Coordinates of C-alpha atoms in Angstrom, one line a residue:
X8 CA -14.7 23.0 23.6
X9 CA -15.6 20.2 21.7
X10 CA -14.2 21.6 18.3
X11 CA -10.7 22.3 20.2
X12 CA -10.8 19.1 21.4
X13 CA -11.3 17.4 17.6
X14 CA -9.0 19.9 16.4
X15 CA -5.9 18.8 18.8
X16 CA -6.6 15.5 17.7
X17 CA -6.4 15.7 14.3
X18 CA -2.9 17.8 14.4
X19 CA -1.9 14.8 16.9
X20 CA -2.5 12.6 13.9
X21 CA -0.9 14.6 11.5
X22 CA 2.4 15.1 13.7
X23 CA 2.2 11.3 14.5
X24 CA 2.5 10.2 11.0
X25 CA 4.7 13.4 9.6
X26 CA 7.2 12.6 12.2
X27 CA 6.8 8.6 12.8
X28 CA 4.7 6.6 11.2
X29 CA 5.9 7.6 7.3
X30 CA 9.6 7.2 7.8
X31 CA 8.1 3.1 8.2
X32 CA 6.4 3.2 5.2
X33 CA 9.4 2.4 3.0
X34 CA 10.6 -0.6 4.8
X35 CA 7.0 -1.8 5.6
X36 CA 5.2 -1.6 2.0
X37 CA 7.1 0.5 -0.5
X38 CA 10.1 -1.6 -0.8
X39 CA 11.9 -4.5 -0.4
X40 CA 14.8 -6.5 -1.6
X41 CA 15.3 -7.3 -5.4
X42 CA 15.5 -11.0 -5.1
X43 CA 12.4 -11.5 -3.0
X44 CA 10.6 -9.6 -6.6
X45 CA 11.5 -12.4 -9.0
X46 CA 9.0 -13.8 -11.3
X47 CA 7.0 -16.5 -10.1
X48 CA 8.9 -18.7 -12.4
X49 CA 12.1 -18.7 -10.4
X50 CA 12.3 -21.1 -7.2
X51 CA 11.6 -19.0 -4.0
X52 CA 15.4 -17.3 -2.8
X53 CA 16.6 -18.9 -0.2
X54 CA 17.9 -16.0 2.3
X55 CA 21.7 -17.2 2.2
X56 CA 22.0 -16.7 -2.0
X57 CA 22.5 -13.4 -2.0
X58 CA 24.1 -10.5 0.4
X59 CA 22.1 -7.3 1.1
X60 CA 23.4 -4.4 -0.1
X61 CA 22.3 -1.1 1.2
X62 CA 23.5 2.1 -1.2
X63 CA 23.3 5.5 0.3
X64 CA 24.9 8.8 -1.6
X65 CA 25.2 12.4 -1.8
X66 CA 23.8 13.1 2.0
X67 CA 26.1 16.4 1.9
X68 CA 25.9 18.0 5.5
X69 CA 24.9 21.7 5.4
X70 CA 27.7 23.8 6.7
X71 CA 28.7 27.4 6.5
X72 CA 29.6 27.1 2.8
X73 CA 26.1 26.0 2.3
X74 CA 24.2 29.2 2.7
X75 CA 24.7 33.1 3.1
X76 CA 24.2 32.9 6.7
X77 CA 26.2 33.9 9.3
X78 CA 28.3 30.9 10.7
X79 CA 26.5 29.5 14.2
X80 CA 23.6 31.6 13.5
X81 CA 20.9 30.2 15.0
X82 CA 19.0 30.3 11.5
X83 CA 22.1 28.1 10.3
X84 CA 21.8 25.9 13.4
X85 CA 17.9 25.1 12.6
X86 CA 18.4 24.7 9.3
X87 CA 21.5 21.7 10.2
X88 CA 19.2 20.1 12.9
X89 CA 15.9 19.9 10.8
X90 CA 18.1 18.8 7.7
X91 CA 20.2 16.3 9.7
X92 CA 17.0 14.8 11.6
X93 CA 15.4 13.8 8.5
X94 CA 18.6 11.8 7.2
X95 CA 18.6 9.9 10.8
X96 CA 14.7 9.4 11.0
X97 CA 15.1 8.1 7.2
X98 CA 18.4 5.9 7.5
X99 CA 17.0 4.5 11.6
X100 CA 14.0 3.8 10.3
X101 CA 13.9 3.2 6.5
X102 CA 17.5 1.9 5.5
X103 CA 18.6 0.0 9.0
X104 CA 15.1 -2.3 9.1
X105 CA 16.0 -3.9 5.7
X106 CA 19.2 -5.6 7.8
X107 CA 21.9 -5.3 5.1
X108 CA 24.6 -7.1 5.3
X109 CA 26.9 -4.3 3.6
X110 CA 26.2 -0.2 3.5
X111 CA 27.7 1.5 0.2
X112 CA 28.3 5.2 0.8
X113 CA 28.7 6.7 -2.9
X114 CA 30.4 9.6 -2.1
X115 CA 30.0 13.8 -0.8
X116 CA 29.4 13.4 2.8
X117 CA 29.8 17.3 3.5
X118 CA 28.8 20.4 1.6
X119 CA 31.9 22.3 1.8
X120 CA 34.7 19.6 2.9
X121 CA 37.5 21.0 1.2
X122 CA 36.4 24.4 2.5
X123 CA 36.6 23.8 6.0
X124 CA 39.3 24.0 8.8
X125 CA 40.1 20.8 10.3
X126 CA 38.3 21.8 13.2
X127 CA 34.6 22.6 11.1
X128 CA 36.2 19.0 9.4
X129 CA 35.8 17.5 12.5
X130 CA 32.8 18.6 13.5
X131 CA 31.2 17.9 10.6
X132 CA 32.6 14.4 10.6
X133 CA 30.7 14.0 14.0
X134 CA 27.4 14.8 12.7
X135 CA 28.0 12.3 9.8
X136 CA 28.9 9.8 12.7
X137 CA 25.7 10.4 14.7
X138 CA 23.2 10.8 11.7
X139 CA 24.0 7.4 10.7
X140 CA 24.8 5.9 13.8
X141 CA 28.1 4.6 12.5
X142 CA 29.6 4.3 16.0
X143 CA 27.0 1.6 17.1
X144 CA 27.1 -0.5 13.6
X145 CA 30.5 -0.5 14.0
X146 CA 30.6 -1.9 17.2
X147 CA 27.6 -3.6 18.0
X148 CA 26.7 -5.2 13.8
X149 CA 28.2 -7.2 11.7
X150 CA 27.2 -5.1 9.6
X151 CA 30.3 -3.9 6.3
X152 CA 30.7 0.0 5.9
X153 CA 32.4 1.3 2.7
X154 CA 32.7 4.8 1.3
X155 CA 33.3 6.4 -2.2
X156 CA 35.0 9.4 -2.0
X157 CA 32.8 12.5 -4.0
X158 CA 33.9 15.9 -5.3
X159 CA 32.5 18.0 -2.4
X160 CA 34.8 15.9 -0.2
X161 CA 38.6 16.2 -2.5
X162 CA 37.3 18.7 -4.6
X163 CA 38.2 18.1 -8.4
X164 CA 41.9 17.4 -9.8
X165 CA 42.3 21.3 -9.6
X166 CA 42.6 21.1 -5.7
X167 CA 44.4 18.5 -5.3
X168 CA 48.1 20.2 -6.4
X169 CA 46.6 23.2 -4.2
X170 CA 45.6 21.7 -1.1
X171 CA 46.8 17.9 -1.0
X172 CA 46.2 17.8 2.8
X173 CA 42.6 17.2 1.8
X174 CA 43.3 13.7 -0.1
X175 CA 44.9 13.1 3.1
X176 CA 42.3 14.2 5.6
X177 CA 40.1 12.6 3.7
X178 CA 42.2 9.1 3.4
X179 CA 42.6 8.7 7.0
X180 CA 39.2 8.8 8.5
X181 CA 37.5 6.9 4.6
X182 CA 40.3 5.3 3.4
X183 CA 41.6 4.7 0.1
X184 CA 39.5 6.7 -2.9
X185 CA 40.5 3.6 -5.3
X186 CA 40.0 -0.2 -4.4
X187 CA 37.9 -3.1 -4.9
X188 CA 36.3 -5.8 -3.1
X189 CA 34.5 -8.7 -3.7
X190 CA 31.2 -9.3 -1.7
X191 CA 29.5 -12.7 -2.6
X192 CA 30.5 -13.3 -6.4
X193 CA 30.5 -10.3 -7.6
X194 CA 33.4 -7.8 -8.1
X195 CA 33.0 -4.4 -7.0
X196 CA 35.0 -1.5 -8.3
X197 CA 35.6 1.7 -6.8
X198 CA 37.2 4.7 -8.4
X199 CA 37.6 8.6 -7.5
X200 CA 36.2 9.8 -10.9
X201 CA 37.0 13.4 -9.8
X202 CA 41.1 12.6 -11.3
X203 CA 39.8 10.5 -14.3
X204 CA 39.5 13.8 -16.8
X205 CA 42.8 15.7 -14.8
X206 CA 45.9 16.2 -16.7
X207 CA 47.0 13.2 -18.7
X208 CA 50.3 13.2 -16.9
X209 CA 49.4 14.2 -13.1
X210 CA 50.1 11.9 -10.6
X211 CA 46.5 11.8 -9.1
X212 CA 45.2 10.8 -12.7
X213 CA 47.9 8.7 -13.2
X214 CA 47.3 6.6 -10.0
X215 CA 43.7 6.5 -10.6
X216 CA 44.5 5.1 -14.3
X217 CA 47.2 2.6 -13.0
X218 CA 44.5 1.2 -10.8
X219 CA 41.9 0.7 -13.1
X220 CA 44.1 -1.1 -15.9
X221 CA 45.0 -3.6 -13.0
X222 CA 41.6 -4.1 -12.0
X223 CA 41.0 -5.3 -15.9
X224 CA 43.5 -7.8 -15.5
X225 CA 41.8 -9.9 -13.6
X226 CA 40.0 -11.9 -16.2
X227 CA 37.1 -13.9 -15.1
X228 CA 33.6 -14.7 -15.2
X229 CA 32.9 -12.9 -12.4
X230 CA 30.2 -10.2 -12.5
X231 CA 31.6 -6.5 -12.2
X232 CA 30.0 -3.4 -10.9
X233 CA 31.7 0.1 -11.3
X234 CA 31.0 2.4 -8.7
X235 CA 31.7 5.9 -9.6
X236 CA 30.4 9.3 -7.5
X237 CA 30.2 11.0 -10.8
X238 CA 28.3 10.0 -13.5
X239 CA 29.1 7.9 -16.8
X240 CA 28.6 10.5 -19.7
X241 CA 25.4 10.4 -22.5
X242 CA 24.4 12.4 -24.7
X243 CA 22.7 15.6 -24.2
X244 CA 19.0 15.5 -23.3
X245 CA 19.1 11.9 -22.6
X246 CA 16.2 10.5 -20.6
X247 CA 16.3 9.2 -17.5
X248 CA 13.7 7.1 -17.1
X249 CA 10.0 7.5 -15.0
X250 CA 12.2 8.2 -11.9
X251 CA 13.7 11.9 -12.8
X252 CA 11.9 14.7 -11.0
X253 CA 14.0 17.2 -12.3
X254 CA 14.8 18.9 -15.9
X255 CA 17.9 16.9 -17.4
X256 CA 21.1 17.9 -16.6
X257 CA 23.8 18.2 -19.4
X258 CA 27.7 17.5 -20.4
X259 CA 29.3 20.1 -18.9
X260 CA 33.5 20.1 -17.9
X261 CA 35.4 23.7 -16.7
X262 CA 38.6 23.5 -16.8
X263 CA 41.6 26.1 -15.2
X264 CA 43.1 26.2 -18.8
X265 CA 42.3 24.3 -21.9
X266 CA 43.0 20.5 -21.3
X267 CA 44.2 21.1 -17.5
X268 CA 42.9 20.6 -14.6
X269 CA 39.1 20.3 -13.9
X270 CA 37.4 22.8 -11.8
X271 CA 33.9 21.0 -12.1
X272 CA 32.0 18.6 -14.3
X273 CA 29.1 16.9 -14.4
X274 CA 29.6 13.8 -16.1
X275 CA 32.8 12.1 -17.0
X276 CA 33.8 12.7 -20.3
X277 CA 33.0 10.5 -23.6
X278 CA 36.4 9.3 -24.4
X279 CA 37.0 8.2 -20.4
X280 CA 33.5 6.7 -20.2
X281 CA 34.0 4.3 -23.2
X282 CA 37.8 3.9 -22.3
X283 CA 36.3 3.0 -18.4
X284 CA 34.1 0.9 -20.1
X285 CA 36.2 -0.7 -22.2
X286 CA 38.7 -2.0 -19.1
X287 CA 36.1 -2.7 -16.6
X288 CA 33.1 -4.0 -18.3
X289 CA 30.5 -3.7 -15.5
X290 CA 27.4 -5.2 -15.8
X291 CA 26.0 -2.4 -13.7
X292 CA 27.3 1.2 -12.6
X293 CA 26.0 3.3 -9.7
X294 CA 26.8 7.1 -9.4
X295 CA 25.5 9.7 -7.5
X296 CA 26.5 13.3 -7.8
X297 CA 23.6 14.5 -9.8
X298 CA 21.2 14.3 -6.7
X299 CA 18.6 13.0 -9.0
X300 CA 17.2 9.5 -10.1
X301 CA 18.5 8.3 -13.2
X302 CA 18.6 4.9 -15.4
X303 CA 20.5 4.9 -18.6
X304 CA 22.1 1.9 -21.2
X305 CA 25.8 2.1 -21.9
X306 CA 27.0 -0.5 -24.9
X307 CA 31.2 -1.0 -24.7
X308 CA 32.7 -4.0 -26.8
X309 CA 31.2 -6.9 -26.1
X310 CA 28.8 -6.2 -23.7
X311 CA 26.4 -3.5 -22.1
X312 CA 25.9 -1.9 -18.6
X313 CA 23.0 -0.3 -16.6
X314 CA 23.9 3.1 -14.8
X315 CA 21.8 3.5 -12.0
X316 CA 22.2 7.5 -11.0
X317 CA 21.0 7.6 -7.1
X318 CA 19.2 10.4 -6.1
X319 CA 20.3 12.0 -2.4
X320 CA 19.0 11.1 0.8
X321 CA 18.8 14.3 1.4
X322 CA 15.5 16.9 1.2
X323 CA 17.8 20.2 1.0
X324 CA 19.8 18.9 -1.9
X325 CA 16.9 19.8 -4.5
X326 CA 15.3 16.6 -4.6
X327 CA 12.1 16.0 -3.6
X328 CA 12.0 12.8 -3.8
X329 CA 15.2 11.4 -1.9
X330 CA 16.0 8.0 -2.3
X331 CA 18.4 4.7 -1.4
X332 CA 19.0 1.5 -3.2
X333 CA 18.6 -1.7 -2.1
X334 CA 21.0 -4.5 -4.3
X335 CA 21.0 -8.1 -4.2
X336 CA 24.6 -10.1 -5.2
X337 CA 24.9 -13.2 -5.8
X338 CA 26.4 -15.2 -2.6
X339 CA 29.6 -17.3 -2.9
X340 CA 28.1 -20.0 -1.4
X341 CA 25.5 -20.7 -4.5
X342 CA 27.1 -21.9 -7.7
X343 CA 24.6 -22.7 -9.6
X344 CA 20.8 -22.2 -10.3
X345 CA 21.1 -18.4 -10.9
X346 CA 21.6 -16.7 -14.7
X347 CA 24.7 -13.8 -15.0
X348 CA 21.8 -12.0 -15.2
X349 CA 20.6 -12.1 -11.8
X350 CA 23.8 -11.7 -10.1
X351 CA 23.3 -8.4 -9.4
X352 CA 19.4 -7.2 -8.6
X353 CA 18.6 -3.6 -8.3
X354 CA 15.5 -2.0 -6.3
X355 CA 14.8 2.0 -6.3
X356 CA 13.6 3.2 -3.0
X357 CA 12.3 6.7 -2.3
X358 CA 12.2 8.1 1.1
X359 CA 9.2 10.6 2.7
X360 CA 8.8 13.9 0.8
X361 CA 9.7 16.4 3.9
X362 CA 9.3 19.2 1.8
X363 CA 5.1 18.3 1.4
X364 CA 5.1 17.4 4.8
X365 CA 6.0 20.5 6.1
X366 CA 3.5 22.2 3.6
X367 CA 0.6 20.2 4.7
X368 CA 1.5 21.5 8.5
X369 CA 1.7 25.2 7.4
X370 CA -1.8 24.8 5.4
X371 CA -3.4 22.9 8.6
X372 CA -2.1 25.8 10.7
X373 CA -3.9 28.1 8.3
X374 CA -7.2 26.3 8.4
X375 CA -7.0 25.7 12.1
X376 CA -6.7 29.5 12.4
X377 CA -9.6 29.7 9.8
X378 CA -12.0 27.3 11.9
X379 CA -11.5 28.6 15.3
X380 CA -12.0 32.5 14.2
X381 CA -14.6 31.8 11.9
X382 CA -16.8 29.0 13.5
X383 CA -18.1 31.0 16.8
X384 CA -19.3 33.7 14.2
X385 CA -20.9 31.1 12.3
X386 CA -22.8 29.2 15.0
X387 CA -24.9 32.8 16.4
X388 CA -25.2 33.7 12.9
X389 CA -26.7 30.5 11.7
X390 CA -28.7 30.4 15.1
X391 CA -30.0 34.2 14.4
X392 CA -31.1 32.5 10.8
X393 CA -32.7 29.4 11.9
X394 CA -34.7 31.6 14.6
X395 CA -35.9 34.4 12.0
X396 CA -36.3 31.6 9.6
X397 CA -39.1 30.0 11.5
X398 CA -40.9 32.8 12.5
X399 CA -41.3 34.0 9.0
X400 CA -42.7 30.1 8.1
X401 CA -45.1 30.6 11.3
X402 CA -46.4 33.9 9.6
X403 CA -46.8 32.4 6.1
X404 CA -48.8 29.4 7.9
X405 CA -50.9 32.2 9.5
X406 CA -51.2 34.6 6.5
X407 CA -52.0 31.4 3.9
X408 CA -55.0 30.2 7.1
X409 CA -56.4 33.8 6.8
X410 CA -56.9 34.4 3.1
X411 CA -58.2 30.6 2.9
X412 CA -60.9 31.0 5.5
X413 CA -61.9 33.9 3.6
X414 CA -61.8 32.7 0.4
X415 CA -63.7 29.9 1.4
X416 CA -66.7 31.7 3.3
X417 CA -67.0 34.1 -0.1
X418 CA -67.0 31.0 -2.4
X419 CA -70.3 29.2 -0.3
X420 CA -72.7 31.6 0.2
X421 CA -74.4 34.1 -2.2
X422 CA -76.6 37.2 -2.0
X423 CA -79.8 38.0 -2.7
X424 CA -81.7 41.4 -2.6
X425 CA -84.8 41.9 -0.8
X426 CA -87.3 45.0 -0.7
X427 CA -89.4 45.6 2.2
X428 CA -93.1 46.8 2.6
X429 CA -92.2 50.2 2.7
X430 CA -89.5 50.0 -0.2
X431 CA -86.1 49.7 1.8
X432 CA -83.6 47.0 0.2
X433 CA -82.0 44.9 2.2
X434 CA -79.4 42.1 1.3
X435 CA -79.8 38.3 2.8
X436 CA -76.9 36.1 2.5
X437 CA -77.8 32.8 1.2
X438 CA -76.1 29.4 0.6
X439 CA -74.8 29.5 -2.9
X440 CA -76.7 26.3 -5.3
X441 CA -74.8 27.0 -7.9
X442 CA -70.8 27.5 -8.4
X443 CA -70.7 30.1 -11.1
X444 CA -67.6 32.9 -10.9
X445 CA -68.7 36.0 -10.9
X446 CA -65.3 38.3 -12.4
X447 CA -67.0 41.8 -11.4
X448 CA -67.8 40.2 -7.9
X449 CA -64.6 38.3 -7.9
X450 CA -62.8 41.4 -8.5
X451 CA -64.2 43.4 -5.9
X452 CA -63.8 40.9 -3.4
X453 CA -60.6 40.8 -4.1
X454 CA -59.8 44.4 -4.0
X455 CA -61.6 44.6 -0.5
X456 CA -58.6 41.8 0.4
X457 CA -55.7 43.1 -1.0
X458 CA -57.0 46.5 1.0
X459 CA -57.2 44.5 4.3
X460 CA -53.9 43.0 3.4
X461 CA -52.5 46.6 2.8
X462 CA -53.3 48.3 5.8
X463 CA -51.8 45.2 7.7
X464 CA -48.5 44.9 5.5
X465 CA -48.1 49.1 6.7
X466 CA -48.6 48.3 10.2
X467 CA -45.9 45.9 10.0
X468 CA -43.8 47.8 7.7
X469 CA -44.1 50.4 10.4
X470 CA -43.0 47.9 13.2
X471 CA -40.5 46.4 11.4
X472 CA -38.7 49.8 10.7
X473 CA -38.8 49.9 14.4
X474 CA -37.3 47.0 14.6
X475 CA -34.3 47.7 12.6
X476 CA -33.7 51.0 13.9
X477 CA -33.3 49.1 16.9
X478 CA -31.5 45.7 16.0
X479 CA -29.0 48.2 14.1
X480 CA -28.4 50.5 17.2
X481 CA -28.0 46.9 19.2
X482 CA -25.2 45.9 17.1
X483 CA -23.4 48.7 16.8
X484 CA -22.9 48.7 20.0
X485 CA -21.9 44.6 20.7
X486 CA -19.3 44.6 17.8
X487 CA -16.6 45.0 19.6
X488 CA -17.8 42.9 22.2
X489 CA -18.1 39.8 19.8
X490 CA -14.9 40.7 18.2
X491 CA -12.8 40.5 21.8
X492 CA -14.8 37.4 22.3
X493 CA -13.9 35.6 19.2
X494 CA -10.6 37.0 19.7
X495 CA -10.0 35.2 23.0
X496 CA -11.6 32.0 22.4
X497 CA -9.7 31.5 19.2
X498 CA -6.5 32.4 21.4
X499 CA -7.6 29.9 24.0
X500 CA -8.4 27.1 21.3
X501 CA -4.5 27.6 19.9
X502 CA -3.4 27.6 23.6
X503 CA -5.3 24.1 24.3
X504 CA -4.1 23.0 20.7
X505 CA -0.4 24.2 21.3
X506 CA -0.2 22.8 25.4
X507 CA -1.2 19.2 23.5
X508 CA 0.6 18.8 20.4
X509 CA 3.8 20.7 21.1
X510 CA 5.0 18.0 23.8
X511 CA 4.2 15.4 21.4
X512 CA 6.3 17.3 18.8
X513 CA 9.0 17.2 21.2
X514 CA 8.9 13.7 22.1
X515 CA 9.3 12.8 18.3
X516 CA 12.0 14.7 17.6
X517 CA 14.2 14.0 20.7
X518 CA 13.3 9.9 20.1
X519 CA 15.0 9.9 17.1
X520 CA 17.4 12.5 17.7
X521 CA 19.4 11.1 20.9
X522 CA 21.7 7.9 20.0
X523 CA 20.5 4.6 20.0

């Protein structure tokens, strides 16, 4: 009883911080916001010089496009709640602590958006809603929502000809795919990069071109960052920094026909990157798409930019490392005292690895098995042991006392022969003066010993092949006894286990699961 009880718990511990405790990790010691990181030379921010800027990208929602199950199949349905829950635990109790003033959404909010009927649209669009609790930020915060659209939402320039209703779709609930906005000093500058590499003259590329030479227009000093879903291109193999968890991804653009539409890519090609570049000039870009961390250098004329790939905030997107970014911009309201350079301030967060966690509770269930079959066994076996184990130390006592005792009585006394009156010899034991080892005498001696030990050792050989015969024929017939006994007590130790923990599994999921 006692081992069932330490065994329920230690899983209660384990489920406690699997399911709790490590989704508070990020916002309680991993991370925090860029501008409370400055070197010690800089004057301590003050918490009105910048604006908090929360990034989130590539959450995808799992849908019937996502995998070769049957749609509402209850494998499909766990596989959406338990992918979904880990995206609300991990924006409820990660991203929302940090209180950001503005939430950045960089695009591919479902898996197969441009796949699905407007009523799987919907639906989808309602889990979206309820995993990040949009419905209560919008009405109870204060708290700025924008989104970039991705290419699992519009699909590439190839779809849009095909199905426009998408863009629309799309456009009505997220709004436009290009605009800017200004939050603090610095100028923010979203485009839908799936139309920047369509067909020179198509009307989608053509808008999204039109907007961006605009944007340039706008000459200032005002620092600019480019927000893009897909990535800036680089050269093949280029590294990604200590962040990347995955192999490199390279240039790679399909097209329906040569120099058409696109089908897919996954980077934006050279001669629209530098031409991108060229109009905008960010100081930083953020991109998503790639579902992987990644920090590159881009130089344009005149100036250079940081691209800071985010990785998804999803486990089932290939990541295991999900993460979010926190960004610091410059406030309006401070003028002075702060460098271009520190207008914008980046920070890298990474969310709980799910994927470990639910390895560690497969390999606990494994050892719990282990322990609770194994350790009744053990205890009688190491109780038979410790039993035999001292009655062969109690014999050795008495065997070593025997052979000492007669050692000792040869070693003091000697022999001497005497002959009687009528010539009989006779033989008088006497103390012995002198110590002076005899080897014939020793010999014999000892050969009248290892006889006495002889005859004994048979007597107990015979007894003990006795005793075998019987302990043998004993537990022949107890094996399957002791194996229905281990049998049920293990059963009854996974019951106790299972009537604890599983009602505090419960409870953790449904806390985070109902709205707040």
């Amino acid at each position: 009883m006692k081992l069932t009880v330490i065994l329920s718990l230690f899983w209660a511990m384990n489920l406690l911080y699997g399911e709790w405790f490590t989704y508070l990790v990020p916002s309680q010691w991993t991370c925090s916001w860029p501008h409370l990181n400055r070197p010690s030379n800089f004057s301590p921010p003050n918490g009105a010089d910048y604006v908090k800027i929360a990034v989130v990208t590539d959450p995808q929602l799992m849908d019937r496009t996502s995998l070769p199950l049957t749609p509402k199949s209850l494998a499909l349905e766990v596989v959406q709640f338990y992918t979904d829950l880990y995206m609300r635990r991990a924006f409820l109790s990660s991203v929302l602590p940090f209180n950001p003033d503005v939430i950045l959404f960089l695009g591919d909010y479902f898996d197969g958006s441009n796949r699905l009927s407007d009523e799987e649209w919907q639906e989808s669009l309602g889990r979206f809603k309820h995993i990040f609790n949009l419905k209560m930020i919008q009405t109870t915060s204060k708290i700025k929502i924008y989104y970039l659209s991705g290419n699992h939402d519009i699909g590439y320039s190839a779809f849009y000809y095909q199905k426009p209703e998408i863009i629309k779709r799309y456009e009505s609930e997220f709004g436009a795919r290009n605009f800017k906005l200004t939050i603090g000093e610095v100028d923010f500058i979203a485009i839908d990069a799936q139309t920047l590499d369509g067909h020179p003259r198509g009307n989608f590329t053509l808008d999204t071109w039109g907007f961006i030479e605009n944007a340039s227009k706008d000459i200032s000093s005002t620092t600019r960052v480019l927000l893009t879903h897909i990535p800036l291109y680089r050269p093949d193999w280029t590294p990604c920094g200590p962040h990347r968890s995955s192999p490199i991804i390279n240039q790679r653009v399909d097209r329906v026909d040569h120099h058409q539409e696109i089908v897919y890519q996954n980077y934006i090609t050279e001669k629209s990157t530098n031409s991108l570049l060229d109009l905008i000039r960010p100081a930083l870009v953020l991109s998503g798409h790639d579902h992987d961390q990644c920090t590159v250098s881009h130089m344009y004329n005149n100036g250079h930019a940081t691209e800071h790939t985010i990785g998804t905030v999803s486990w089932q997107q290939g990541n295991l490392y999900p993460s979010f970014m926190l960004l610091s911009a410059k406030n309006s309201s401070v003028s002075d005292g702060i460098t271009p350079e520190d207008a914008v301030l980046t920070n890298l967060c990474f969310l709980p690895m799910q994927t470990h966690i639910y390895i560690w509770y497969l390999s606990l269930f494994a050892m719990t098995l282990v322990v609770i079959l194994l350790w009744p066994a053990n205890e009688v076996h190491i109780t038979r042991k410790l039993g035999s184990l001292m009655v062969a130390i109690r014999d050795v006592l008495k065997s070593f006392s025997s052979v000492v005792k007669e050692k000792n009585e040869d070693e003091n006394v000697e022999y001497e022969e005497i002959w009687d009156a009528e010539g009989s010899m006779h033989l008088i034991k006497k103390t012995k003066k002198v110590s002076v080892l005899n080897e014939s005498s020793s010999v014999e001696r000892g050969n009248a010993v290892m006889r006495s030990k002889a005859r004994k050792q048979d007597a107990e050989a015979t007894s003990e092949d006795v005793s075998i015969h019987i302990g043998l024929g004993r537990t022949n017939r107890s094996r399957g006894k002791m194996i229905i006994w281990r049998l049920l007590r293990a059963l009854r130790a996974l019951t106790i286990i299972a009537a604890f923990n599983v009602p505090l599994y419960v409870l953790l999921v449904f806390k985070d699961w109902i709205d707040k």
